[in-house]
Amino acid sequence: MVATDTYRPAAVDQLVKLGSQIDVPVFEMGTDPKPWEIARKGIEEAKKAKVNAVIVDTSGRLQIDTALMSELKQVKKVVKPTDTLL
């Protein structure tokens, strides 16, 4: 899993805790980098580890929030996901 919610530090902590409980590694870089930078680096690390599935967790967003939707487009551009769940 890749934690890219840069707006809620507790969300990153929560994902790390969940990953630990289910024995799934969580890649995180804190809340300073841009979400797409974290996603890109997380995907790179997953490829190095030969992981065949990655969940990229982003911050929650509303379609009316154009800044967050633009951010999501950037993440999608970098990650090139096979599936997207909102």
PDB file of C-alpha atoms in Angstrom:
ATOM      1  CA  MET A   1       0.000   0.000   0.000  1.00  0.00           C
ATOM      2  CA  VAL A   2       1.099   3.556  -0.639  1.00  0.00           C
ATOM      3  CA  ALA A   3      -0.043   6.325   1.730  1.00  0.00           C
ATOM      4  CA  THR A   4      -0.486   9.575  -0.231  1.00  0.00           C
ATOM      5  CA  ASP A   5      -2.928  11.498   1.990  1.00  0.00           C
ATOM      6  CA  THR A   6      -0.869  14.620   2.633  1.00  0.00           C
ATOM      7  CA  TYR A   7      -3.729  16.513   4.272  1.00  0.00           C
ATOM      8  CA  ARG A   8      -4.337  14.206   7.233  1.00  0.00           C
ATOM      9  CA  PRO A   9      -1.180  12.887   8.933  1.00  0.00           C
ATOM     10  CA  ALA A  10      -3.370  10.618  11.057  1.00  0.00           C
ATOM     11  CA  ALA A  11      -4.567   8.906   7.850  1.00  0.00           C
ATOM     12  CA  VAL A  12      -0.990   7.903   7.067  1.00  0.00           C
ATOM     13  CA  ASP A  13      -0.548   6.602  10.620  1.00  0.00           C
ATOM     14  CA  GLN A  14      -3.832   4.707  10.359  1.00  0.00           C
ATOM     15  CA  LEU A  15      -2.790   3.035   7.092  1.00  0.00           C
ATOM     16  CA  VAL A  16       0.600   2.074   8.548  1.00  0.00           C
ATOM     17  CA  LYS A  17      -1.141   0.544  11.563  1.00  0.00           C
ATOM     18  CA  LEU A  18      -3.584  -1.358   9.357  1.00  0.00           C
ATOM     19  CA  GLY A  19      -0.743  -2.618   7.163  1.00  0.00           C
ATOM     20  CA  SER A  20       1.082  -3.868  10.216  1.00  0.00           C
ATOM     21  CA  GLN A  21      -2.038  -5.670  11.467  1.00  0.00           C
ATOM     22  CA  ILE A  22      -2.539  -7.524   8.175  1.00  0.00           C
ATOM     23  CA  ASP A  23       1.189  -7.951   7.434  1.00  0.00           C
ATOM     24  CA  VAL A  24       1.157  -5.708   4.336  1.00  0.00           C
ATOM     25  CA  PRO A  25       3.969  -3.199   3.865  1.00  0.00           C
ATOM     26  CA  VAL A  26       3.003   0.462   3.605  1.00  0.00           C
ATOM     27  CA  PHE A  27       5.173   2.951   1.756  1.00  0.00           C
ATOM     28  CA  GLU A  28       4.946   6.482   3.131  1.00  0.00           C
ATOM     29  CA  MET A  29       6.943   9.685   2.912  1.00  0.00           C
ATOM     30  CA  GLY A  30       5.013  11.818   5.386  1.00  0.00           C
ATOM     31  CA  THR A  31       2.946  14.818   4.345  1.00  0.00           C
ATOM     32  CA  ASP A  32       5.524  17.178   2.783  1.00  0.00           C
ATOM     33  CA  PRO A  33       5.916  15.730  -0.754  1.00  0.00           C
ATOM     34  CA  LYS A  34       3.182  16.020  -3.349  1.00  0.00           C
ATOM     35  CA  PRO A  35       0.854  12.985  -3.461  1.00  0.00           C
ATOM     36  CA  TRP A  36       1.944  12.041  -6.993  1.00  0.00           C
ATOM     37  CA  GLU A  37       5.604  12.109  -5.899  1.00  0.00           C
ATOM     38  CA  ILE A  38       4.802   9.686  -3.087  1.00  0.00           C
ATOM     39  CA  ALA A  39       2.789   7.499  -5.467  1.00  0.00           C
ATOM     40  CA  ARG A  40       5.593   7.423  -8.049  1.00  0.00           C
ATOM     41  CA  LYS A  41       8.212   6.495  -5.472  1.00  0.00           C
ATOM     42  CA  GLY A  42       5.902   3.910  -3.887  1.00  0.00           C
ATOM     43  CA  ILE A  43       5.312   2.235  -7.257  1.00  0.00           C
ATOM     44  CA  GLU A  44       9.063   2.230  -7.928  1.00  0.00           C
ATOM     45  CA  GLU A  45       9.692   0.551  -4.575  1.00  0.00           C
ATOM     46  CA  ALA A  46       6.930  -2.006  -5.215  1.00  0.00           C
ATOM     47  CA  LYS A  47       8.479  -2.897  -8.585  1.00  0.00           C
ATOM     48  CA  LYS A  48      11.886  -3.352  -6.948  1.00  0.00           C
ATOM     49  CA  ALA A  49      10.277  -5.693  -4.414  1.00  0.00           C
ATOM     50  CA  LYS A  50       8.484  -7.541  -7.245  1.00  0.00           C
ATOM     51  CA  VAL A  51       5.068  -6.754  -5.782  1.00  0.00           C
ATOM     52  CA  ASN A  52       2.277  -7.533  -8.260  1.00  0.00           C
ATOM     53  CA  ALA A  53      -0.506  -5.413  -6.731  1.00  0.00           C
ATOM     54  CA  VAL A  54      -0.383  -1.983  -5.113  1.00  0.00           C
ATOM     55  CA  ILE A  55      -3.122   0.024  -3.418  1.00  0.00           C
ATOM     56  CA  VAL A  56      -2.528   3.776  -3.531  1.00  0.00           C
ATOM     57  CA  ASP A  57      -4.534   5.440  -0.785  1.00  0.00           C
ATOM     58  CA  THR A  58      -5.309   9.095  -1.479  1.00  0.00           C
ATOM     59  CA  SER A  59      -7.103  11.750   0.515  1.00  0.00           C
ATOM     60  CA  GLY A  60     -10.872  11.900   0.278  1.00  0.00           C
ATOM     61  CA  ARG A  61     -12.210  14.358  -2.240  1.00  0.00           C
ATOM     62  CA  LEU A  62     -15.352  15.892  -3.648  1.00  0.00           C
ATOM     63  CA  GLN A  63     -15.832  16.515  -7.358  1.00  0.00           C
ATOM     64  CA  ILE A  64     -16.516  20.178  -6.602  1.00  0.00           C
ATOM     65  CA  ASP A  65     -13.022  20.567  -5.115  1.00  0.00           C
ATOM     66  CA  THR A  66     -11.090  21.281  -8.302  1.00  0.00           C
ATOM     67  CA  ALA A  67      -7.671  21.420  -6.620  1.00  0.00           C
ATOM     68  CA  LEU A  68      -8.033  17.952  -5.115  1.00  0.00           C
ATOM     69  CA  MET A  69      -9.493  16.528  -8.334  1.00  0.00           C
ATOM     70  CA  SER A  70      -6.525  17.959 -10.245  1.00  0.00           C
ATOM     71  CA  GLU A  71      -4.231  16.313  -7.733  1.00  0.00           C
ATOM     72  CA  LEU A  72      -6.001  12.993  -8.311  1.00  0.00           C
ATOM     73  CA  LYS A  73      -5.443  13.361 -12.063  1.00  0.00           C
ATOM     74  CA  GLN A  74      -1.718  13.819 -11.408  1.00  0.00           C
ATOM     75  CA  VAL A  75      -1.618  10.674  -9.243  1.00  0.00           C
ATOM     76  CA  LYS A  76      -3.503   8.736 -11.910  1.00  0.00           C
ATOM     77  CA  LYS A  77      -1.110   9.982 -14.609  1.00  0.00           C
ATOM     78  CA  VAL A  78       1.905   8.802 -12.616  1.00  0.00           C
ATOM     79  CA  VAL A  79       0.474   5.492 -11.394  1.00  0.00           C
ATOM     80  CA  LYS A  80      -1.411   4.434 -14.548  1.00  0.00           C
ATOM     81  CA  PRO A  81      -3.774   2.229 -12.531  1.00  0.00           C
ATOM     82  CA  THR A  82      -5.624  -0.768 -13.918  1.00  0.00           C
ATOM     83  CA  ASP A  83      -8.516  -0.068 -11.537  1.00  0.00           C
ATOM     84  CA  THR A  84      -9.718   3.050  -9.728  1.00  0.00           C
ATOM     85  CA  LEU A  85     -12.038   2.940  -6.717  1.00  0.00           C
ATOM     86  CA  LEU A  86     -13.433   6.174  -5.353  1.00  0.00           C
TER      87      LEU A  86
END
